[in-house]
PDB file of C-alpha atoms and ligand atoms in Angstrom:
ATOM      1  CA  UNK A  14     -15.337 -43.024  -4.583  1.00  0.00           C
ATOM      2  CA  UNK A  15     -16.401 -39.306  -5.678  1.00  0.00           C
ATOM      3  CA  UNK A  16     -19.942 -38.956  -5.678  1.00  0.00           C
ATOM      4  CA  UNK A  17     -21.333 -35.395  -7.259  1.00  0.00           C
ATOM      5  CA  UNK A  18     -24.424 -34.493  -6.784  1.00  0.00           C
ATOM      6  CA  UNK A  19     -26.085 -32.082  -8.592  1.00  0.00           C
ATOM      7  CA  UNK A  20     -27.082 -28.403  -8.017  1.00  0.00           C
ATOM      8  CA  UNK A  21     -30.618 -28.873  -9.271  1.00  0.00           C
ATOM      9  CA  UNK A  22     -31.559 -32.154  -7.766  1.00  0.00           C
ATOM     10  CA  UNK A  23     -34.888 -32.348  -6.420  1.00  0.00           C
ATOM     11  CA  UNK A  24     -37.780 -30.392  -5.950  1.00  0.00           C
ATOM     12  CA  UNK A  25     -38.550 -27.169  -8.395  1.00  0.00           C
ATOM     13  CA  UNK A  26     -40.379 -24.404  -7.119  1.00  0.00           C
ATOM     14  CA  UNK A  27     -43.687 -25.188  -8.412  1.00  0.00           C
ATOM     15  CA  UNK A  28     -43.695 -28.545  -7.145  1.00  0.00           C
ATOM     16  CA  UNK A  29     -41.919 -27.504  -3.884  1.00  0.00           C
ATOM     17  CA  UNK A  30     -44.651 -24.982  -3.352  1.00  0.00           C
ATOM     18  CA  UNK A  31     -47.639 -27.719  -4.242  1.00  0.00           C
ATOM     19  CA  UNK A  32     -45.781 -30.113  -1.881  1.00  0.00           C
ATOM     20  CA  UNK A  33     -45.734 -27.944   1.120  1.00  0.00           C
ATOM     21  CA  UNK A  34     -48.792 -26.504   0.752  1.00  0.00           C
ATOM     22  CA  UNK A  35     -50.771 -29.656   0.396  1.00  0.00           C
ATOM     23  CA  UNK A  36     -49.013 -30.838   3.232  1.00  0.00           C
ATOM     24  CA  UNK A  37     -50.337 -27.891   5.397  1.00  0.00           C
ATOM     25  CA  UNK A  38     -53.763 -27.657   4.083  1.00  0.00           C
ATOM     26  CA  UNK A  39     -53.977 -31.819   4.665  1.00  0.00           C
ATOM     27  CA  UNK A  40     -53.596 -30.889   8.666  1.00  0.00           C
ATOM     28  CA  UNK A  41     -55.948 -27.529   8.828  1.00  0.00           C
ATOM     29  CA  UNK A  42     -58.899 -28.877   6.580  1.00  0.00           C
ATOM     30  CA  UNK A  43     -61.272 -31.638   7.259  1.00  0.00           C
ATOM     31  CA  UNK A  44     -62.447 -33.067   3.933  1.00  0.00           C
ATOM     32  CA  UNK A  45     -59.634 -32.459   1.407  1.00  0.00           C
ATOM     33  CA  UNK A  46     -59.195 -33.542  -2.210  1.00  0.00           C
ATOM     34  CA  UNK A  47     -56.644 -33.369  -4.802  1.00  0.00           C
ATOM     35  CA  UNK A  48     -57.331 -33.705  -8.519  1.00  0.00           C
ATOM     36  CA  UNK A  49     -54.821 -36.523 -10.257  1.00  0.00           C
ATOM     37  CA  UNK A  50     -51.723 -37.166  -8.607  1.00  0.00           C
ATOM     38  CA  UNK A  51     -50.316 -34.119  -6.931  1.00  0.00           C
ATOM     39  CA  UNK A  52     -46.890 -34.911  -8.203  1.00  0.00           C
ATOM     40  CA  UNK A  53     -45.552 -37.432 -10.029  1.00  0.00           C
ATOM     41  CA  UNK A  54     -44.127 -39.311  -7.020  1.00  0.00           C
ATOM     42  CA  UNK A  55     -45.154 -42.425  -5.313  1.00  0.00           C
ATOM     43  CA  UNK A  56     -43.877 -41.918  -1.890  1.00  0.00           C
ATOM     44  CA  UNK A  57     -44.502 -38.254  -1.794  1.00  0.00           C
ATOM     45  CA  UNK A  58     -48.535 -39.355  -2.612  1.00  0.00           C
ATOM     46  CA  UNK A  59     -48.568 -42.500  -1.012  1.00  0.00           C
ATOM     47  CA  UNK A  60     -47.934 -39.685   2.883  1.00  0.00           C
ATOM     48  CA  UNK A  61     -50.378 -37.551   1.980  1.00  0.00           C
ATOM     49  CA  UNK A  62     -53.132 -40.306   1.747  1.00  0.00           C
ATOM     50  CA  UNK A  63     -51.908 -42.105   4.776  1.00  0.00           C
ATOM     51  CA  UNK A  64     -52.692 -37.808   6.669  1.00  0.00           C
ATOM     52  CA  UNK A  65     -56.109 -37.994   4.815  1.00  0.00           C
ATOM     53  CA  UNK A  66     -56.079 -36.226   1.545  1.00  0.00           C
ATOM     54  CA  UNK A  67     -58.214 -37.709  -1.092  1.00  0.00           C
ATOM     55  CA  UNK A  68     -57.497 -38.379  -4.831  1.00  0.00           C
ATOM     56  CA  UNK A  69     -59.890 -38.108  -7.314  1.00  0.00           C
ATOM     57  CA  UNK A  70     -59.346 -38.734 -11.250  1.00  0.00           C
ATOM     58  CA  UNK A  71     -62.379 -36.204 -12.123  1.00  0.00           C
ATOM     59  CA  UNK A  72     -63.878 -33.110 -10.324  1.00  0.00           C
ATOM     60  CA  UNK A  73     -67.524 -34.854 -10.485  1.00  0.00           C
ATOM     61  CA  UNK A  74     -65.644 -36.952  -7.309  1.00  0.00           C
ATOM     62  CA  UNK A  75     -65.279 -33.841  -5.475  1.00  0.00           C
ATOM     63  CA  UNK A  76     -67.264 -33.423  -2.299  1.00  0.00           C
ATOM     64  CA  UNK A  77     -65.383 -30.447  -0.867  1.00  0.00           C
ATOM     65  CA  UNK A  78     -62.213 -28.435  -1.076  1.00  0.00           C
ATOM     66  CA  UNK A  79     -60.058 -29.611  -3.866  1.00  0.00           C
ATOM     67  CA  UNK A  80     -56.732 -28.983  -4.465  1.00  0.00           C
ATOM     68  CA  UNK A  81     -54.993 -28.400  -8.301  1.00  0.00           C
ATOM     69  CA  UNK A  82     -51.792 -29.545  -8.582  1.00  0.00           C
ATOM     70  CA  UNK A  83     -48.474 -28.042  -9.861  1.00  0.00           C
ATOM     71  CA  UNK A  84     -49.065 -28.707 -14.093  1.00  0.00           C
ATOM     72  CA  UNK A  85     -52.724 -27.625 -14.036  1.00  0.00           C
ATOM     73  CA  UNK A  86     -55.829 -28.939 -15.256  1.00  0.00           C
ATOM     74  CA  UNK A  87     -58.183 -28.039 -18.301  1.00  0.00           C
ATOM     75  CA  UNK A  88     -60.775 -24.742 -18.373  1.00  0.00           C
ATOM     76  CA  UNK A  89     -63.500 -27.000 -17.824  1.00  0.00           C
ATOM     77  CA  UNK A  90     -62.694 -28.286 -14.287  1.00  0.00           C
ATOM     78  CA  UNK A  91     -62.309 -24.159 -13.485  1.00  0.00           C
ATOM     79  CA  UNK A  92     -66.236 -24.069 -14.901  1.00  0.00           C
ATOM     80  CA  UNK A  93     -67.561 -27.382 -13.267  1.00  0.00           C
ATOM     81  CA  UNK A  94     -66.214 -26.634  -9.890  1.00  0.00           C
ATOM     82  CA  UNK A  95     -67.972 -22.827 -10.333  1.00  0.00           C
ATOM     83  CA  UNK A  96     -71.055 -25.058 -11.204  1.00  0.00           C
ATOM     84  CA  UNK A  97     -70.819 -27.851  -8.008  1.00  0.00           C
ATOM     85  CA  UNK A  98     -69.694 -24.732  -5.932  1.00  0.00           C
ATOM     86  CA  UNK A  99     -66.251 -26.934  -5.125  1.00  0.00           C
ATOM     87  CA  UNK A 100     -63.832 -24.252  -3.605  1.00  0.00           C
ATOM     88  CA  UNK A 101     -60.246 -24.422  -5.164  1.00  0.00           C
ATOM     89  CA  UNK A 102     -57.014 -24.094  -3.957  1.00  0.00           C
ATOM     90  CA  UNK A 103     -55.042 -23.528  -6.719  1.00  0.00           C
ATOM     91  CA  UNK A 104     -51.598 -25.133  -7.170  1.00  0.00           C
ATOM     92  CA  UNK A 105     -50.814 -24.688 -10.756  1.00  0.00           C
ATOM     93  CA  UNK A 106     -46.918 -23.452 -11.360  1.00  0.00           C
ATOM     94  CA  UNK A 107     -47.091 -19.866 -12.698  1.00  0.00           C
ATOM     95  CA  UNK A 108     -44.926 -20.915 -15.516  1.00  0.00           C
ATOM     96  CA  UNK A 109     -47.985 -23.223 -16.762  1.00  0.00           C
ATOM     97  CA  UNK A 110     -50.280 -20.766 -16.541  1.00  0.00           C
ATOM     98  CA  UNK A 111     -48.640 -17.996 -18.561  1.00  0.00           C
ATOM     99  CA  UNK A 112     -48.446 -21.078 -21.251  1.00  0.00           C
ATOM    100  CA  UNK A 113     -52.364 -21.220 -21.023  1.00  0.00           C
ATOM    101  CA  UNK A 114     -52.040 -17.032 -21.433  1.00  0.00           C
ATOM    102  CA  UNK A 115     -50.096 -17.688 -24.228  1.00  0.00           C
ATOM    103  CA  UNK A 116     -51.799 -19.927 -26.319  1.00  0.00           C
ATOM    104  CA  UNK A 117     -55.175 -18.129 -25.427  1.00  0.00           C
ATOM    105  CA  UNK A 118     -53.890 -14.918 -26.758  1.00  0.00           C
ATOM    106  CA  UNK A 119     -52.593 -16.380 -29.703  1.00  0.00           C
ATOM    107  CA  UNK A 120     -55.210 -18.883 -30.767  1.00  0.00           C
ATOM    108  CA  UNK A 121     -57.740 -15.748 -30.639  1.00  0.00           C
ATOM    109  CA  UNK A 122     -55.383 -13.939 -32.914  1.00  0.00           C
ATOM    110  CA  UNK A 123     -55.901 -16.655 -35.357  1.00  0.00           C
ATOM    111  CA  UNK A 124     -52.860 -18.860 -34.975  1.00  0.00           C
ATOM    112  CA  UNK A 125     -52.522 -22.557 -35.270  1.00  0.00           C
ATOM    113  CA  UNK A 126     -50.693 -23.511 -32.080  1.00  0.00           C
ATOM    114  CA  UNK A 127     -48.013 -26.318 -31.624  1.00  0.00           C
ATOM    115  CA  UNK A 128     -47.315 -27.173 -28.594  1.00  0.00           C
ATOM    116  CA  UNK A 129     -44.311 -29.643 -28.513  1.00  0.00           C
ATOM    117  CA  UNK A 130     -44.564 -32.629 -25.702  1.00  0.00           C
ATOM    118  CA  UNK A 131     -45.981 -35.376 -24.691  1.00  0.00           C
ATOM    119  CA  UNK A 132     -49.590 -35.789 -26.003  1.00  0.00           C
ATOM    120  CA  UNK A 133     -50.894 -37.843 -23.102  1.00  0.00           C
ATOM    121  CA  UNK A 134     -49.628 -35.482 -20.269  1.00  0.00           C
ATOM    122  CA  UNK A 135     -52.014 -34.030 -17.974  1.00  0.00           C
ATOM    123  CA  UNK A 136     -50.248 -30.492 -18.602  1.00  0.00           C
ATOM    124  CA  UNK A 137     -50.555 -30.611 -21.988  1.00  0.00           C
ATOM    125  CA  UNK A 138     -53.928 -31.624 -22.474  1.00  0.00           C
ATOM    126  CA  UNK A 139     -54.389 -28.849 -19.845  1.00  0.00           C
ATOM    127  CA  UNK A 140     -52.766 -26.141 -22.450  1.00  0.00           C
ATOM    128  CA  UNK A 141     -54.675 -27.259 -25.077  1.00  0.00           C
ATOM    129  CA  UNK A 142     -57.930 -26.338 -23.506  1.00  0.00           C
ATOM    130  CA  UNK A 143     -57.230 -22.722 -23.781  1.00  0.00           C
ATOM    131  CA  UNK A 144     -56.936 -22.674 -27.806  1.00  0.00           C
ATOM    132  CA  UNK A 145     -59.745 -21.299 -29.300  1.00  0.00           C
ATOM    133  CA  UNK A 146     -58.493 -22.381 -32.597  1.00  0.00           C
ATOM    134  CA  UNK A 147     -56.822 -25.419 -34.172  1.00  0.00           C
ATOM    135  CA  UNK A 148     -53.961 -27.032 -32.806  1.00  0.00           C
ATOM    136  CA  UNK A 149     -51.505 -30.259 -32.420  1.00  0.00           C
ATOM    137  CA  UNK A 150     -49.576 -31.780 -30.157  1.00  0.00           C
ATOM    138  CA  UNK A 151     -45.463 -32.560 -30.991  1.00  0.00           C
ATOM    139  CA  UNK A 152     -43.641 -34.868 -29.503  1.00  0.00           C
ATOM    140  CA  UNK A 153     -41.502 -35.854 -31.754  1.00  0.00           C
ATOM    141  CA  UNK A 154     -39.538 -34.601 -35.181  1.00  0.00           C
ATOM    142  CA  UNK A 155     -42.162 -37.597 -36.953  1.00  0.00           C
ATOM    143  CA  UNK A 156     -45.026 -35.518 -35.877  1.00  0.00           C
ATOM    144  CA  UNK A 157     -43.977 -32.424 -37.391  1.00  0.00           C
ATOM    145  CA  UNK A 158     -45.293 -33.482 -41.128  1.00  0.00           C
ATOM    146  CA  UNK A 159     -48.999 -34.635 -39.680  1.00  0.00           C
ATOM    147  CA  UNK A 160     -48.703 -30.775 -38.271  1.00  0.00           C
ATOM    148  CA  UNK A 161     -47.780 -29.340 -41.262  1.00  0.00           C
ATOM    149  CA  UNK A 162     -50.318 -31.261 -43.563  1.00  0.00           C
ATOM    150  CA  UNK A 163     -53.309 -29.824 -41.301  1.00  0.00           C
ATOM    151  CA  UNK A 164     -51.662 -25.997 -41.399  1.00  0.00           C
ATOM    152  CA  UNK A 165     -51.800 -26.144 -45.015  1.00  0.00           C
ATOM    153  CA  UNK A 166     -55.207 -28.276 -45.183  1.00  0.00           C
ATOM    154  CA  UNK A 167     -56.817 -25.438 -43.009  1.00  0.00           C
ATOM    155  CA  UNK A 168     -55.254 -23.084 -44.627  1.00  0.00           C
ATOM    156  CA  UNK A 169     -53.590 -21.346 -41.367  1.00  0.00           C
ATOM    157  CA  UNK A 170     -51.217 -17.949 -42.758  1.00  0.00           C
ATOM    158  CA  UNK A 171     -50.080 -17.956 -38.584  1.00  0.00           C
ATOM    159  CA  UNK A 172     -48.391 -20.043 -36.302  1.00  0.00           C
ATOM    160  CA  UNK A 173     -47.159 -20.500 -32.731  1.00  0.00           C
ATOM    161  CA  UNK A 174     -44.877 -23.363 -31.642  1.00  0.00           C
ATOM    162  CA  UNK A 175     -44.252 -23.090 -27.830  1.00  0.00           C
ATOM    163  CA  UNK A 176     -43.505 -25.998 -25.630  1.00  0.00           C
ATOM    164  CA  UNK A 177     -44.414 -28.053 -22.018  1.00  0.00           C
ATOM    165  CA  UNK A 178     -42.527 -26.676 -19.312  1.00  0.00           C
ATOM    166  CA  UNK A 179     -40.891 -29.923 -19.416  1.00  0.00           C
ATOM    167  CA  UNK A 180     -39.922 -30.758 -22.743  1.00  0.00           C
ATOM    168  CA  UNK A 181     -36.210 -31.398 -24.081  1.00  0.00           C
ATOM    169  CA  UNK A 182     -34.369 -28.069 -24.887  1.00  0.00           C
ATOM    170  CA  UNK A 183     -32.796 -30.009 -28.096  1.00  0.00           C
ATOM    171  CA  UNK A 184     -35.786 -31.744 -29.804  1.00  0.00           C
ATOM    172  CA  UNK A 185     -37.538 -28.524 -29.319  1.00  0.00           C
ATOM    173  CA  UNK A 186     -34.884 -26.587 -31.484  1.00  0.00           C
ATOM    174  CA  UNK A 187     -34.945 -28.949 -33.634  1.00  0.00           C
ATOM    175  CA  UNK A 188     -38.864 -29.270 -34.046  1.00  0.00           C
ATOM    176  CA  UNK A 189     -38.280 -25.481 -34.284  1.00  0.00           C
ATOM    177  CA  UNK A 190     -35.651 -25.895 -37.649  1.00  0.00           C
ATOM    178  CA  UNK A 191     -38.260 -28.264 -38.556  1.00  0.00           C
ATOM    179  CA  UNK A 192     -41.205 -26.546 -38.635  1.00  0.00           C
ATOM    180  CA  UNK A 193     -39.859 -23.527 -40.250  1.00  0.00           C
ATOM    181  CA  UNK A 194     -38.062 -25.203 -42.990  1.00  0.00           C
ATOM    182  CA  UNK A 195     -41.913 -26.679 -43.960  1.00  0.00           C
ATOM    183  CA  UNK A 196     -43.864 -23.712 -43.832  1.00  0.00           C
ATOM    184  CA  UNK A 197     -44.762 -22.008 -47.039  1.00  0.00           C
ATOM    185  CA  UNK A 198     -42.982 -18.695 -46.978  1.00  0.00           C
ATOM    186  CA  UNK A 199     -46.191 -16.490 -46.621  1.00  0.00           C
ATOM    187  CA  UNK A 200     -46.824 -18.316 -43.085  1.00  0.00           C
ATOM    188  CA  UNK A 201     -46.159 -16.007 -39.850  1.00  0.00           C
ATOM    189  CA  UNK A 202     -43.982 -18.345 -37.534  1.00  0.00           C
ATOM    190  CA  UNK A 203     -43.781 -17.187 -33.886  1.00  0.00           C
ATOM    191  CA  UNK A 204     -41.701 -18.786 -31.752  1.00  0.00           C
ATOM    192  CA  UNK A 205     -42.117 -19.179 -27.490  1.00  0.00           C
ATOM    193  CA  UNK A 206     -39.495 -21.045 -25.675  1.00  0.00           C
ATOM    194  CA  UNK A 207     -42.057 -21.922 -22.213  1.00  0.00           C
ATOM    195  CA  UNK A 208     -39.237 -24.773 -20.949  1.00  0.00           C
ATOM    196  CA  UNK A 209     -39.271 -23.460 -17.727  1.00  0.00           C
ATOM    197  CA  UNK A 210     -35.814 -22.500 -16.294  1.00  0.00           C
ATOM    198  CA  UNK A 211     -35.754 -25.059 -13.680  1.00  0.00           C
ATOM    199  CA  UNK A 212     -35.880 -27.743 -16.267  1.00  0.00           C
ATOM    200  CA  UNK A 213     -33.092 -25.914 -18.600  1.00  0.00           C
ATOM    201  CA  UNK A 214     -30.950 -26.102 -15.479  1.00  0.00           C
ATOM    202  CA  UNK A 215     -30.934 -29.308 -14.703  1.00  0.00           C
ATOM    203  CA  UNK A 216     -31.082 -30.723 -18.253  1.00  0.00           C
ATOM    204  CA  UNK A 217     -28.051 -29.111 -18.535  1.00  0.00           C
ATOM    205  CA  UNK A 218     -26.404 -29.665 -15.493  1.00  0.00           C
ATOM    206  CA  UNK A 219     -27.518 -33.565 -15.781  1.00  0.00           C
ATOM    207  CA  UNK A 220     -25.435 -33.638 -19.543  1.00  0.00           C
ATOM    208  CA  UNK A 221     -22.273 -31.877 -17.679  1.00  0.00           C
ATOM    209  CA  UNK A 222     -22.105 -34.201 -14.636  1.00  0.00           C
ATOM    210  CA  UNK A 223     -22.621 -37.144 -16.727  1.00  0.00           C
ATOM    211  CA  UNK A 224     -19.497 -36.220 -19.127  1.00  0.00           C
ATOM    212  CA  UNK A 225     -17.694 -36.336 -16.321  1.00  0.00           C
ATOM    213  CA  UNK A 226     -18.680 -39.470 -14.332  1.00  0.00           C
ATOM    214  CA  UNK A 227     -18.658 -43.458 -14.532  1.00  0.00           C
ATOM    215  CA  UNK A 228     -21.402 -44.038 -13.453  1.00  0.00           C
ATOM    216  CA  UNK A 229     -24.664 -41.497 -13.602  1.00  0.00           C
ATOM    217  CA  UNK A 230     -27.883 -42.411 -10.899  1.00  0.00           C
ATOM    218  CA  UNK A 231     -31.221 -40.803 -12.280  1.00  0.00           C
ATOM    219  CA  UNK A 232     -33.366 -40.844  -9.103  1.00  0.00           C
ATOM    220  CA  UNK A 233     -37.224 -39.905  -9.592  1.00  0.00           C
ATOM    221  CA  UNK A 234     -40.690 -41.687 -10.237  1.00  0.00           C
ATOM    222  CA  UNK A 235     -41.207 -43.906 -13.197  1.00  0.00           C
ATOM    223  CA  UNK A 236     -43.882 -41.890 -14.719  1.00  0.00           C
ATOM    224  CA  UNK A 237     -42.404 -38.632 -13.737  1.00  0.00           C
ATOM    225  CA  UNK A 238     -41.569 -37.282 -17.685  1.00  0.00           C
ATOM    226  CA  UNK A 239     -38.856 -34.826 -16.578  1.00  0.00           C
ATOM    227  CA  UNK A 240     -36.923 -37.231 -15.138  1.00  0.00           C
ATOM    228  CA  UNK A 241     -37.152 -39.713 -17.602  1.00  0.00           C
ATOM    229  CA  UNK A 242     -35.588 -37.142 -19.862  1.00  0.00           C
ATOM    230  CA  UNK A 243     -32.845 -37.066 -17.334  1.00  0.00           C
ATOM    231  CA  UNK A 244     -32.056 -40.182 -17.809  1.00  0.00           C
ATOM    232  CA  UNK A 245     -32.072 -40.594 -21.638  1.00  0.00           C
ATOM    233  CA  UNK A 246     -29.567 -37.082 -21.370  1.00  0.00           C
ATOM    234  CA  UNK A 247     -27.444 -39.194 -18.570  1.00  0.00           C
ATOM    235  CA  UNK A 248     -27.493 -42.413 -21.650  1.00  0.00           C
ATOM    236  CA  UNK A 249     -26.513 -40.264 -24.002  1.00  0.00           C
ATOM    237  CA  UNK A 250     -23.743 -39.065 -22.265  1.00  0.00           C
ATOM    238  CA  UNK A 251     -21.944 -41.643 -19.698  1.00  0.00           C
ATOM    239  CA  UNK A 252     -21.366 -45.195 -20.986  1.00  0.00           C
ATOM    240  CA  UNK A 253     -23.619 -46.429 -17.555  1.00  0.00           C
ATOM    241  CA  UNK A 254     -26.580 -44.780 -16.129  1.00  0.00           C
ATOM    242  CA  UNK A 255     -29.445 -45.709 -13.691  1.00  0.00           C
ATOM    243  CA  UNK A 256     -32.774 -44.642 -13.437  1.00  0.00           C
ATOM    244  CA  UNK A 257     -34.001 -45.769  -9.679  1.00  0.00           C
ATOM    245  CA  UNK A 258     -37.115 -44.394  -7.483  1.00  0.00           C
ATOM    246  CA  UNK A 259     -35.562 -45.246  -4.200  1.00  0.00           C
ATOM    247  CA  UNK A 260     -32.487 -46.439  -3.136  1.00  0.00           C
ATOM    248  CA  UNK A 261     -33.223 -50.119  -2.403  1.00  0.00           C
ATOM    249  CA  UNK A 262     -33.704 -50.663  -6.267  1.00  0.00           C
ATOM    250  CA  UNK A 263     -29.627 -50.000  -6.470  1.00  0.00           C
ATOM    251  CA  UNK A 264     -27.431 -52.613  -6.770  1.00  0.00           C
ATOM    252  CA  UNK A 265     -24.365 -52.654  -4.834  1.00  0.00           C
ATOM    253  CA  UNK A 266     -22.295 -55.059  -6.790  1.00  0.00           C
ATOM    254  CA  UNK A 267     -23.172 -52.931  -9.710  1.00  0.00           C
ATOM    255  CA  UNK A 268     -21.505 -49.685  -8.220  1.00  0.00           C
ATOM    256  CA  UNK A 269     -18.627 -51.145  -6.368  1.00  0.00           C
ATOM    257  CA  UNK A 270     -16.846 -50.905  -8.978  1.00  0.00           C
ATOM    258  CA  UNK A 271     -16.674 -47.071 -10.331  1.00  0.00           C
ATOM    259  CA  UNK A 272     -14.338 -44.205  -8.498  1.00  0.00           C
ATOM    260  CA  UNK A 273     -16.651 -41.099  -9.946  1.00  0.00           C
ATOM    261  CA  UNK A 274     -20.508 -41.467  -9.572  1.00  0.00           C
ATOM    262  CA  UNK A 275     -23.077 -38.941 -10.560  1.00  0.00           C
ATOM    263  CA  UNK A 276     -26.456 -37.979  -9.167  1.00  0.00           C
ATOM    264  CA  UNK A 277     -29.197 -36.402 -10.733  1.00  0.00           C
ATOM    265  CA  UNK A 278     -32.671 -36.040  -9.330  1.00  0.00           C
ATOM    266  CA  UNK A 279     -36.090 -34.829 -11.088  1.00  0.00           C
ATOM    267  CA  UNK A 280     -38.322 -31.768 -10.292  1.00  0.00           C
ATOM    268  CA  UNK A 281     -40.962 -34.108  -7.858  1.00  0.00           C
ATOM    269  CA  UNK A 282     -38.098 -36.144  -6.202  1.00  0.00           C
ATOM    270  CA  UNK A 283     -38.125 -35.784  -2.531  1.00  0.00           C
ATOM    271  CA  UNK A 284     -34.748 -34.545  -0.532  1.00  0.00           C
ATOM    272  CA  UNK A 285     -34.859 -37.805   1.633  1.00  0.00           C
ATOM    273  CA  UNK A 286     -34.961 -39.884  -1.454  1.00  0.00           C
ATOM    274  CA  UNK A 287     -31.430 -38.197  -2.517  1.00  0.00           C
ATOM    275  CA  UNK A 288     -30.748 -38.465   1.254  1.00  0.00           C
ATOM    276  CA  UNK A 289     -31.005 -42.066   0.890  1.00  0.00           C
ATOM    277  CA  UNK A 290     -29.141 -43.033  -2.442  1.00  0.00           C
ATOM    278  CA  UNK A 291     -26.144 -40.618  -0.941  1.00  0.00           C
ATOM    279  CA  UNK A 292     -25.649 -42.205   2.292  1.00  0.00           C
ATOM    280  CA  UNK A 293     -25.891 -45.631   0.687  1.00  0.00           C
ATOM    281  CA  UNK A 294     -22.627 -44.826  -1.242  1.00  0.00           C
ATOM    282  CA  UNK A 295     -20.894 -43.430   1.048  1.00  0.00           C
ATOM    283  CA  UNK A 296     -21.612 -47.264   3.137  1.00  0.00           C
ATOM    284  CA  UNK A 297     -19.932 -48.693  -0.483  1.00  0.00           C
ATOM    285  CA  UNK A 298     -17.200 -46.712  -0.119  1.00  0.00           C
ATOM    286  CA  UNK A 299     -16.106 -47.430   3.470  1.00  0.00           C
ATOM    287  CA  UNK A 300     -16.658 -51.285   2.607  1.00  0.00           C
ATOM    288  CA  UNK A 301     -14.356 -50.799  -0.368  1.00  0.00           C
ATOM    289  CA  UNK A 302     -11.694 -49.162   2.084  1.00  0.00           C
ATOM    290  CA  UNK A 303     -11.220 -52.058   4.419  1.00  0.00           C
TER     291      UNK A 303
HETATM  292  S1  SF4 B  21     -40.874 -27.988 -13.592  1.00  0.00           S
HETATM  293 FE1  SF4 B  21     -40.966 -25.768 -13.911  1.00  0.00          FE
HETATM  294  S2  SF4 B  21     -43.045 -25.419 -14.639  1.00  0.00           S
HETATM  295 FE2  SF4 B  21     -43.055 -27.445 -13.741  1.00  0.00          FE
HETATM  296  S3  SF4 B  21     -43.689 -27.119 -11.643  1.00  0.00           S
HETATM  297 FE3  SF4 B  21     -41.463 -27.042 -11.670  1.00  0.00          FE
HETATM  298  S4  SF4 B  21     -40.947 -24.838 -11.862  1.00  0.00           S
HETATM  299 FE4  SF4 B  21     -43.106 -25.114 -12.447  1.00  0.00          FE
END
């Protein structure tokens, strides 16, 4: 069996640098918080409780040092911290925060901003919070009419579509063909590609391995939205494809049977995780030998 693992499997920078540093300030401070899940991973979350760090859903829980994770949190929780005198240490990626620059820049020069993603995702509600004008939130090609209607309703002559760090490279070019098509021709479209390059990578690298392969494994949490993008690009693209957390949830019987597996992994998935799934093929392929 040939089992190819990917380049960009596992941890991102941002996430790798939230990671280790929560881990670190977990064992030097004594009261320690963390604002929403640090990463979207259960195990990852589930050690960092167990060595004493606290998660709370809102900054009112805070009682101490507080910790923001990797995809950042809304201008408010900057103001009611300053208020409750809550120190922060400050984990947001730098590629979300030039987002909020971006969209704070623009919405004060009197654009309409679109921000293609998912409209539920902590990042993206984050973003959001630093337009001072109007704005929507695309996450699909459906939405793009409902965007349009309230450009021309408002009467907006400028708009910005930029993107989550973690959205699909194709649905945003084509929200992008879209959008432009729509807009009256007097409308001044800017365009800002803010997929961050670590997601680029391995979308692309996931579509390339899975072209290639049987079999594709997706390993990463089930609410972690760059990995479930993974694994629709692994569907699209390799007749079987599994999306697992760890590698217990594999079945054997199931993988016996290909020669050329791939593995893919998503920006919060932890080393050992990958570890895991690797060495349990390799134990399928020295049964198959004998
Ligand atoms: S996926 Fe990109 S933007 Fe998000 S934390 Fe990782 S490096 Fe930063």
């Amino acid at each position: 069996m040939e089992i190819i693992v990917a380049k960009t499997a596992g941890f991102c920078y941002g996430v790798k640098r939230a990671v280790e540093g929560a881990q670190r300030d977990v064992e030097e401070k004594e009261k320690l918080y963390c604002l929403g899940e640090l990463v979207h991973n259960k195990q990852v979350i589930e050690k960092l409780e167990q060595k004493g760090l606290r998660f709370i859903d809102n900054i009112e829980e805070a009682n101490g040092i507080t910790i923001i994770r990797a995809h950042g949190v809304p201008q408010q929780v900057y103001d009611k911290a300053k208020e409750k005198q809550i120190e922060l240490i400050d984990y947001t990626c730098p590629n979300v925060l030039k987002i909020h620059r971006i969209v704070e820049e623009y919405s004060k020069d009197g654009y309409y901003i679109c921000l293609c993603g998912s409209k539920k995702h902590p990042e993206n509600i984050g973003t959001i919070s630093y337009c001072s004008t109007e704005s929507s939130i695309i996450e699909n090609i459906e939405d793009v009419e409902d965007s349009i209607q309230k450009i021309k309703d408002l009467q907006m002559k400028k708009v910005l579509l930029t993107s989550q760090t973690t959205y699909s490279l194709e649905k945003f070019y084509q929200i992008e063909k879209e959008l432009k098509g729509m807009l009256d021709n007097d409308v001044e479209f800017v365009v800002k590609n803010t997929i961050c390059k670590a997601t680029e990578l391995r979308q692309k690298e996931t579509e390339q391995i899975a072209k290639k392969v049987q079999c594709m494994i997706v390993i990463g949490g089930k609410n972690s939205s760059n990995t479930k993008k993974l694994y629709q690009i692994a569907e699209q693209n390799c007749n079987c494809s599994f999306y697992i957390e760890v590698a217990e949830e594999l079945n054997l019987k199931d993988i016996a049977k290909f020669n050329k597996i791939g593995i893919v992994a998503g920006a919060s998935t932890p080393k050992q995780n990958i570890e895991e799934v690797i060495a349990m093929l390799k134990n399928v392929e020295i049964r198959d030998e004998k």
